[in-house]
Coordinates of C-alpha atoms in Angstrom, one line a residue:
M38 CA 0.0 0.0 0.0
A39 CA 2.8 2.4 0.9
L40 CA 4.6 1.6 -2.3
N41 CA 1.4 2.3 -4.3
E42 CA 0.9 5.6 -2.5
H43 CA 4.5 6.6 -3.2
L44 CA 4.1 5.7 -6.9
E45 CA 0.9 7.7 -7.2
S46 CA 2.6 10.7 -5.5
T47 CA 5.6 10.4 -7.9
V48 CA 3.3 10.2 -10.9
K49 CA 1.2 13.2 -9.7
A50 CA 4.4 15.3 -9.1
Y51 CA 5.6 14.2 -12.6
D52 CA 2.3 15.3 -14.2
Q53 CA 2.3 18.7 -12.4
Q54 CA 5.9 19.4 -13.5
L55 CA 5.1 18.4 -17.1
H56 CA 1.9 20.5 -17.1
R57 CA 3.8 23.5 -15.9
R58 CA 6.6 23.1 -18.4
V59 CA 4.3 22.7 -21.4
D60 CA 2.2 25.7 -20.1
L61 CA 5.3 27.9 -20.1
L62 CA 6.3 26.6 -23.5
L63 CA 2.8 27.4 -24.9
R64 CA 2.8 30.9 -23.3
T65 CA 6.2 31.6 -25.0
G66 CA 4.8 30.5 -28.3
K67 CA 1.6 32.5 -27.8
L68 CA 3.6 35.7 -27.2
L69 CA 5.5 35.2 -30.5
V70 CA 2.4 34.4 -32.5
E71 CA 0.6 37.4 -31.2
S72 CA 3.6 39.6 -31.9
L73 CA 3.5 38.4 -35.6
A74 CA 6.8 36.5 -35.7
D75 CA 7.2 34.2 -38.7
T76 CA 6.5 30.6 -38.1
N77 CA 10.1 29.4 -38.5
R78 CA 11.1 31.7 -35.7
I79 CA 8.2 30.6 -33.5
V80 CA 9.2 27.0 -33.8
R81 CA 12.9 27.6 -33.3
N82 CA 12.3 29.7 -30.2
M83 CA 9.8 27.1 -28.8
K84 CA 12.3 24.3 -29.3
R85 CA 15.0 26.2 -27.6
T86 CA 12.7 27.0 -24.7
A87 CA 11.8 23.3 -24.6
A88 CA 15.5 22.4 -24.3
Y89 CA 15.8 24.7 -21.3
L90 CA 12.7 23.1 -19.8
G91 CA 14.2 19.7 -20.1
I92 CA 11.8 18.4 -22.8
P93 CA 13.8 16.3 -25.3
E94 CA 13.2 17.4 -28.9
E95 CA 12.5 13.9 -30.1
K96 CA 9.6 13.7 -27.7
L97 CA 8.2 17.2 -28.6
H98 CA 5.6 17.9 -31.3
I99 CA 4.6 21.5 -32.1
N100 CA 1.8 22.6 -34.3
V101 CA 1.4 26.4 -35.1
S102 CA -1.6 28.0 -36.7
F103 CA -2.8 31.6 -36.9
T104 CA -5.3 31.2 -34.0
M105 CA -4.2 28.1 -32.1
L106 CA -1.0 26.5 -30.7
M107 CA -0.6 22.8 -29.9
V108 CA 2.2 21.1 -28.0
N109 CA 2.4 17.3 -27.6
V110 CA 4.9 15.5 -25.5
S111 CA 5.1 11.8 -26.2
D112 CA 7.6 9.0 -25.4
G113 CA 5.6 6.1 -26.8
D114 CA 4.1 5.0 -23.5
Y115 CA 3.0 8.4 -22.2
S116 CA 1.5 11.2 -24.2
F117 CA 0.4 14.7 -23.1
T118 CA -1.3 17.3 -25.3
K119 CA -2.2 20.9 -24.6
F120 CA -3.7 23.7 -26.7
Q121 CA -3.3 27.4 -26.4
R122 CA -5.8 29.9 -28.0
I123 CA -4.3 33.0 -29.7
E124 CA -6.2 36.1 -28.6
G125 CA -5.1 38.7 -31.1
H126 CA -2.3 39.9 -33.4
G127 CA -0.3 43.1 -33.4
V128 CA 3.3 43.7 -34.6
N129 CA 5.6 43.9 -31.6
M130 CA 9.2 43.4 -32.7
T131 CA 10.6 44.3 -29.2
A132 CA 8.7 41.3 -27.8
I133 CA 10.0 39.0 -30.5
S134 CA 13.6 40.1 -29.9
E135 CA 13.3 39.8 -26.1
V136 CA 11.7 36.4 -26.1
S137 CA 14.6 35.1 -28.2
K138 CA 17.1 36.6 -25.8
L139 CA 15.2 35.2 -22.8
S140 CA 15.4 31.6 -24.2
W141 CA 19.2 31.9 -24.4
R142 CA 19.6 33.5 -21.0
A143 CA 17.4 30.9 -19.3
I144 CA 19.8 28.2 -20.5
E145 CA 23.1 30.0 -20.0
E146 CA 22.2 31.4 -16.5
D147 CA 20.4 28.4 -15.1
Y148 CA 17.0 30.1 -14.6
S149 CA 14.6 28.5 -12.3
L150 CA 11.1 27.9 -13.6
D151 CA 9.8 30.7 -11.4
R152 CA 12.3 33.1 -12.7
Y153 CA 11.6 32.2 -16.3
E154 CA 7.9 32.7 -15.8
E155 CA 8.5 36.1 -14.2
E156 CA 10.7 37.3 -17.0
L157 CA 8.2 36.1 -19.6
E158 CA 5.4 37.9 -17.9
K159 CA 7.6 41.1 -17.8
I160 CA 7.9 40.9 -21.6
R161 CA 4.2 40.3 -22.1
T162 CA 3.1 43.2 -19.9
K163 CA 5.9 45.6 -20.9
K164 CA 4.7 49.0 -22.1
R165 CA 5.3 49.8 -25.7
N166 CA 8.3 51.9 -26.6
Y167 CA 6.1 54.7 -28.0
T168 CA 2.9 56.4 -26.9
P169 CA -0.2 56.2 -29.1
W170 CA 0.4 59.8 -30.2
Q171 CA 4.0 59.2 -31.0
V172 CA 3.0 56.2 -33.1
A173 CA 0.4 58.3 -34.9
I174 CA 2.9 61.0 -35.7
G175 CA 5.5 58.5 -36.8
A176 CA 2.9 56.9 -39.1
G177 CA 1.9 60.3 -40.4
F178 CA 5.4 61.3 -41.3
A179 CA 5.9 57.8 -42.9
C180 CA 3.0 58.5 -45.2
G181 CA 4.5 61.9 -45.9
G182 CA 7.7 60.3 -46.9
F183 CA 5.8 58.1 -49.3
C184 CA 4.3 61.2 -50.8
I185 CA 7.7 62.8 -51.4
Q186 CA 8.7 59.6 -53.3
F187 CA 5.6 59.9 -55.4
G188 CA 6.7 63.3 -56.5
C189 CA 5.1 65.9 -54.2
D190 CA 6.6 69.0 -52.7
W191 CA 7.2 69.5 -48.9
M192 CA 3.9 71.3 -48.3
A193 CA 2.0 68.3 -49.7
F194 CA 4.2 66.2 -47.4
L195 CA 2.7 68.1 -44.5
Y196 CA -0.9 67.6 -45.9
A197 CA -0.4 63.8 -46.3
S198 CA 1.2 63.6 -42.8
I199 CA -1.8 65.4 -41.1
A200 CA -4.3 63.2 -42.9
A201 CA -2.4 60.0 -41.9
I202 CA -2.0 61.1 -38.3
I203 CA -5.7 61.6 -37.9
G204 CA -6.5 58.3 -39.7
M205 CA -4.0 56.4 -37.4
R206 CA -5.6 57.8 -34.3
V207 CA -9.1 56.9 -35.6
R208 CA -7.9 53.3 -36.3
A209 CA -6.4 53.1 -32.7
K210 CA -9.7 54.3 -31.2
C211 CA -11.6 51.7 -33.3
N212 CA -9.4 49.0 -32.0
E213 CA -9.7 50.2 -28.4
S214 CA -13.5 50.2 -28.7
G215 CA -13.5 46.5 -29.8
L216 CA -14.8 47.3 -33.3
N217 CA -14.2 44.6 -36.0
H218 CA -10.5 44.8 -37.1
Y219 CA -11.3 45.1 -40.8
M220 CA -14.0 47.7 -40.2
G221 CA -11.6 49.8 -38.3
I222 CA -9.2 49.7 -41.2
A223 CA -11.9 50.8 -43.7
I224 CA -13.0 53.7 -41.4
A225 CA -9.4 54.8 -41.0
A226 CA -8.7 54.7 -44.7
F227 CA -12.0 56.6 -45.4
I228 CA -11.2 59.4 -42.9
S229 CA -7.6 59.8 -44.1
T230 CA -8.7 60.0 -47.8
L231 CA -11.5 62.5 -46.8
I232 CA -9.0 64.8 -45.1
A233 CA -6.4 64.5 -47.9
W234 CA -9.2 65.5 -50.4
A235 CA -10.1 68.4 -48.2
S236 CA -6.5 69.7 -48.4
T237 CA -7.0 70.2 -52.2
L238 CA -9.5 73.0 -51.4
L239 CA -6.8 75.0 -49.6
P240 CA -5.2 77.9 -51.6
A241 CA -3.5 76.6 -54.7
E242 CA -0.4 78.7 -54.2
W243 CA 0.5 76.8 -51.1
T244 CA 1.5 73.7 -53.0
D245 CA 2.2 72.7 -56.6
T246 CA 1.2 69.1 -56.0
P247 CA -2.2 69.2 -54.2
W248 CA -3.4 65.8 -55.3
H249 CA -0.4 63.7 -54.2
P250 CA -1.5 63.4 -50.6
L251 CA -4.4 61.3 -51.8
L252 CA -1.9 58.7 -52.9
A253 CA -0.1 58.3 -49.6
C254 CA -2.5 59.3 -46.8
A255 CA -3.7 55.7 -46.0
L256 CA -0.5 53.8 -46.6
F257 CA 0.1 53.4 -42.8
I258 CA -2.4 50.5 -43.1
V259 CA -0.2 48.5 -45.6
P260 CA 0.3 45.1 -43.9
G261 CA 4.0 44.8 -44.6
V262 CA 4.8 42.3 -41.8
P263 CA 2.0 39.8 -42.6
L264 CA 2.8 40.0 -46.3
I265 CA 6.5 39.2 -45.8
N266 CA 5.7 36.6 -43.1
F267 CA 3.4 34.9 -45.6
V268 CA 6.2 34.6 -48.2
D269 CA 8.6 33.4 -45.5
D270 CA 6.2 30.7 -44.3
M271 CA 5.5 29.5 -47.8
L272 CA 9.2 29.2 -48.6
D273 CA 9.8 27.5 -45.3
N274 CA 7.0 24.9 -46.2
Y275 CA 4.6 26.1 -43.5
I276 CA 1.9 26.2 -46.2
Q277 CA -1.2 26.2 -44.1
V278 CA -0.1 29.1 -41.9
G279 CA 1.2 31.0 -44.9
I280 CA -2.1 30.7 -46.7
V281 CA -4.0 32.1 -43.7
R282 CA -1.5 35.0 -43.4
A283 CA -2.1 35.7 -47.2
V284 CA -5.9 35.7 -46.7
N285 CA -5.6 38.0 -43.7
T286 CA -3.3 40.3 -45.7
L287 CA -5.8 40.3 -48.6
L288 CA -8.7 41.2 -46.3
M289 CA -6.7 44.1 -44.8
V290 CA -5.9 45.5 -48.2
S291 CA -9.5 45.0 -49.3
A292 CA -10.8 46.9 -46.3
M293 CA -8.4 49.7 -47.0
A294 CA -9.5 49.8 -50.6
F295 CA -13.1 49.9 -49.6
G296 CA -12.6 52.9 -47.3
I297 CA -10.7 54.8 -50.0
A298 CA -13.2 53.9 -52.7
F299 CA -16.1 55.0 -50.5
A300 CA -14.4 58.4 -49.8
V301 CA -13.7 58.8 -53.6
K302 CA -17.3 58.2 -54.5
L303 CA -18.7 60.4 -51.7
C304 CA -16.5 63.4 -52.6
H305 CA -16.9 62.8 -56.4
I306 CA -13.2 62.7 -56.8
E307 CA -12.4 62.3 -60.5
D308 CA -9.4 60.5 -61.9
F309 CA -6.6 63.0 -61.2
F310 CA -3.7 61.0 -62.6
P311 CA -3.7 62.7 -66.0
T312 CA -3.3 66.1 -64.2
I313 CA -0.2 65.2 -62.3
S314 CA 3.4 64.4 -63.3
M315 CA 4.5 60.9 -62.3
V316 CA 8.0 61.4 -63.6
P317 CA 10.5 61.5 -60.6
H318 CA 12.1 64.9 -60.4
H319 CA 13.6 65.0 -56.8
E320 CA 17.3 64.7 -56.1
Y321 CA 18.6 61.5 -54.6
W322 CA 19.1 63.2 -51.2
E323 CA 15.4 64.0 -51.1
Y324 CA 14.5 60.5 -51.8
A325 CA 17.0 59.3 -49.2
L326 CA 15.5 61.7 -46.5
A327 CA 11.9 60.6 -47.4
A328 CA 12.9 56.9 -47.2
A329 CA 14.6 57.4 -43.8
I330 CA 11.5 59.2 -42.4
S331 CA 9.2 56.4 -43.7
A332 CA 11.4 53.7 -42.3
M333 CA 11.5 55.2 -38.9
G334 CA 7.8 55.9 -38.9
F335 CA 6.9 52.3 -39.7
S336 CA 9.4 51.2 -37.0
M337 CA 7.4 53.1 -34.5
I338 CA 4.2 51.3 -35.6
F339 CA 6.1 48.0 -35.3
N340 CA 7.4 48.9 -31.8
I341 CA 11.1 48.6 -32.6
Q342 CA 13.6 49.6 -29.9
R343 CA 14.5 53.3 -30.0
R344 CA 18.2 52.5 -30.3
L345 CA 17.6 50.9 -33.7
L346 CA 15.7 53.8 -35.3
W347 CA 18.9 55.2 -36.9
V348 CA 19.8 51.7 -38.2
V349 CA 16.5 51.3 -39.8
A350 CA 16.7 54.8 -41.3
I351 CA 20.0 53.8 -43.0
G352 CA 18.4 50.6 -44.2
G353 CA 15.5 52.6 -45.8
I354 CA 18.0 54.9 -47.5
L355 CA 19.9 51.9 -48.9
A356 CA 16.8 50.2 -50.1
V357 CA 15.2 53.2 -51.8
C358 CA 18.3 54.6 -53.4
T359 CA 19.3 51.2 -54.7
R360 CA 15.8 50.7 -56.1
N361 CA 15.9 54.2 -57.8
F362 CA 19.4 53.6 -59.2
V363 CA 18.4 50.3 -60.8
N364 CA 15.0 51.6 -61.8
L365 CA 15.6 55.1 -63.2
G366 CA 17.3 55.8 -66.5
P367 CA 17.9 58.4 -69.2
S368 CA 14.1 59.3 -69.4
T369 CA 14.4 61.0 -66.0
D370 CA 16.8 63.6 -64.5
N371 CA 18.5 60.9 -62.4
I372 CA 21.4 58.6 -63.2
G373 CA 20.4 54.9 -63.2
L374 CA 20.4 51.5 -65.0
D375 CA 16.9 51.8 -66.4
M376 CA 16.0 48.2 -65.5
G377 CA 12.5 48.9 -64.3
L378 CA 10.7 49.1 -61.0
V379 CA 10.3 45.4 -60.4
I380 CA 14.0 44.6 -60.7
G381 CA 14.9 47.8 -58.8
S382 CA 12.6 46.8 -55.9
F383 CA 14.0 43.3 -55.8
S384 CA 17.6 44.6 -55.8
G385 CA 16.9 47.1 -53.0
S386 CA 15.3 44.4 -50.7
V387 CA 18.0 41.8 -51.4
L388 CA 20.8 44.3 -50.6
V389 CA 19.2 45.3 -47.3
S390 CA 18.5 41.6 -46.4
L391 CA 22.0 40.5 -47.2
I392 CA 23.4 43.3 -44.9
A393 CA 21.0 42.4 -42.2
V394 CA 22.2 38.8 -42.2
K395 CA 25.4 40.1 -40.8
A396 CA 24.0 43.1 -38.9
V397 CA 21.9 40.9 -36.6
H398 CA 25.1 40.0 -34.8
W399 CA 26.0 43.6 -34.4
F400 CA 22.7 44.7 -32.9
H401 CA 21.5 41.4 -31.4
V402 CA 18.0 41.4 -32.9
P403 CA 16.1 39.2 -35.3
N404 CA 16.6 39.7 -39.0
H405 CA 13.1 41.0 -39.7
V406 CA 13.4 43.8 -37.1
L407 CA 15.9 45.4 -39.4
T408 CA 14.7 44.4 -42.9
I409 CA 10.9 44.9 -42.9
P410 CA 10.8 48.6 -41.8
S411 CA 13.7 49.2 -44.2
V412 CA 11.9 47.9 -47.3
I413 CA 8.4 49.2 -46.5
P414 CA 9.2 52.6 -48.2
M415 CA 9.5 50.8 -51.5
I416 CA 5.8 49.8 -51.5
P417 CA 4.3 50.8 -54.9
G418 CA 1.5 53.0 -53.7
V419 CA 1.1 54.9 -57.0
L420 CA 0.4 51.7 -58.9
M421 CA -2.0 50.5 -56.3
Y422 CA -3.9 53.8 -56.5
R423 CA -3.9 53.7 -60.3
M424 CA -5.5 50.3 -60.2
L425 CA -8.1 51.4 -57.6
F426 CA -9.0 54.6 -59.5
G427 CA -9.2 52.7 -62.8
L428 CA -11.7 50.3 -61.4
I429 CA -13.8 53.2 -59.8
N430 CA -13.9 55.4 -62.8
M431 CA -15.0 53.0 -65.6
N432 CA -17.9 55.1 -66.7
V433 CA -17.7 56.5 -70.2
T434 CA -18.1 54.6 -73.5
D435 CA -17.6 50.9 -73.9
I436 CA -14.2 51.4 -75.6
D437 CA -13.1 53.7 -72.8
K438 CA -14.3 51.2 -70.2
V439 CA -12.1 48.4 -71.8
T440 CA -9.1 50.7 -72.0
T441 CA -9.5 51.9 -68.4
L442 CA -10.0 48.3 -67.2
M443 CA -6.8 47.1 -69.0
K444 CA -4.8 50.0 -67.5
A445 CA -6.1 49.1 -64.1
I446 CA -5.2 45.5 -64.5
E447 CA -1.7 46.4 -65.8
C448 CA -1.1 48.6 -62.7
G449 CA -2.5 45.9 -60.4
V450 CA -0.2 43.2 -61.9
N451 CA 2.8 45.5 -61.7
S452 CA 2.1 46.4 -58.1
G453 CA 1.6 42.8 -57.2
L454 CA 4.9 41.9 -58.9
V455 CA 6.8 44.6 -57.0
I456 CA 5.3 43.6 -53.7
M457 CA 6.2 40.0 -54.2
C458 CA 9.7 40.9 -55.3
I459 CA 10.2 43.0 -52.2
S460 CA 8.9 40.1 -50.0
V461 CA 11.0 37.4 -51.8
G462 CA 14.0 39.7 -51.8
V463 CA 13.7 40.0 -48.0
A464 CA 13.0 36.3 -47.5
I465 CA 15.5 34.5 -49.7
P466 CA 18.8 35.8 -48.2
N467 CA 17.4 35.4 -44.8
I468 CA 16.4 31.7 -45.5
F469 CA 19.8 30.9 -47.0
G470 CA 21.7 32.8 -44.3
R471 CA 19.7 31.1 -41.6
K472 CA 21.0 27.7 -42.7
Y473 CA 24.5 28.7 -41.7
I474 CA 23.5 30.8 -38.7
A475 CA 21.3 28.0 -37.4
S476 CA 24.0 25.4 -37.6
S477 CA 26.4 27.5 -35.4
K478 CA 23.6 28.3 -33.0
N479 CA 22.6 24.6 -32.7
K480 CA 26.2 23.7 -32.0
H481 CA 26.5 26.4 -29.3
L482 CA 23.2 25.2 -27.8
A483 CA 24.3 21.6 -27.6
E484 CA 27.6 22.7 -25.9
V485 CA 25.7 24.8 -23.3
L486 CA 23.2 22.0 -22.6
K487 CA 26.0 19.5 -22.2
E488 CA 27.8 21.8 -19.8
R489 CA 24.6 22.3 -17.7
R490 CA 24.0 18.5 -17.5
A491 CA 27.6 18.1 -16.3
R492 CA 27.0 20.7 -13.5
G493 CA 23.7 19.0 -12.6
K494 CA 21.8 22.2 -13.4
F495 CA 19.7 20.9 -16.2
V496 CA 16.0 21.1 -15.5
E497 CA 14.7 17.7 -16.5
W498 CA 11.5 15.8 -15.9

């Protein structure tokens, strides 16, 4: 009888320890999924955390989806499975970076389970690096930077920034009120477009480019992180999660387009593209300044550490100036290779991603923390708006309708190609570089775990 009671007590203690370890592992993964880490990073971090927790990798099975996490621990005779629901999603690159660092510190400094749980909770509850108004202003200036790249003057930059700041605050208030996520996006895009249109009624002598703010005022909504994560997941063979991310991205863009289209129809905004010059006429230093502003603005939306703002600004400058050099040619006032926007955008994103493969060791952050904000300023907003206005303004003769539709389709295809090239350009160097980085990290992890076992510090169950 005493032996049976002892065995029951041992099994109960074993179950409690396993439950707690799996719970900590799921909470770690949940924080990464909610912060919009790519699936490969989520799995790598969870496996490293499991190694700290004493759960052998050969007994561990992890399944990641957009709304649910599952962990199973099985040794053939005993199997335990637990699920964790994902409550919401919002880009938080500081949390992604700190979770990665925590998983290493826990192993190297022999954290107790209590200490690990305490540190994880600190990351989860940590205040964001920027206040809501700072984020709104950063987003506004980011859209203003886009406007400069589209050819506006600096007064129109201010118009676009004000429209985007107000739109960003409206979106934040919609989210705080619990309104449907996509409805909040549509409302924010509608308000931003409405204010940008109202700026065209101001005195004409204030700006020579009054219509350009309409092209940039709602671009703070562009889902750059989900889009690049979708490509990453597909290339890493996480097909199911990648498809869900792609659908989510499509819904966000559709909500944004609906808000813009509704404002265009309400205000009777005609197709203004024939009245504006789309030929780049700024100097390279102006494009560089605009790119730096846009990159830093999106970094604030993504909650990147303040110490990295200047790094991301340089990344944005490199991406945009490389894109322009490869894209532009003799038909403009700038020197370039005249290879087109698609190749130029791909070249800019590849360059930044290749540099980031090395730079992550200098700044001790994940690759995407540096690359995604740097390439966002290359988003082809003009082509996206040309497609949207082409679809909205098909209203003359049948021949004109066909011509307008074909131009809209052409702009849509080109913008899609550019966006995909940006995403692939970011993902491919990262994936190839990860192969060599991961091998050295795995070797280091094995050495650290072996040392801990030798000291008797390894937390095993």
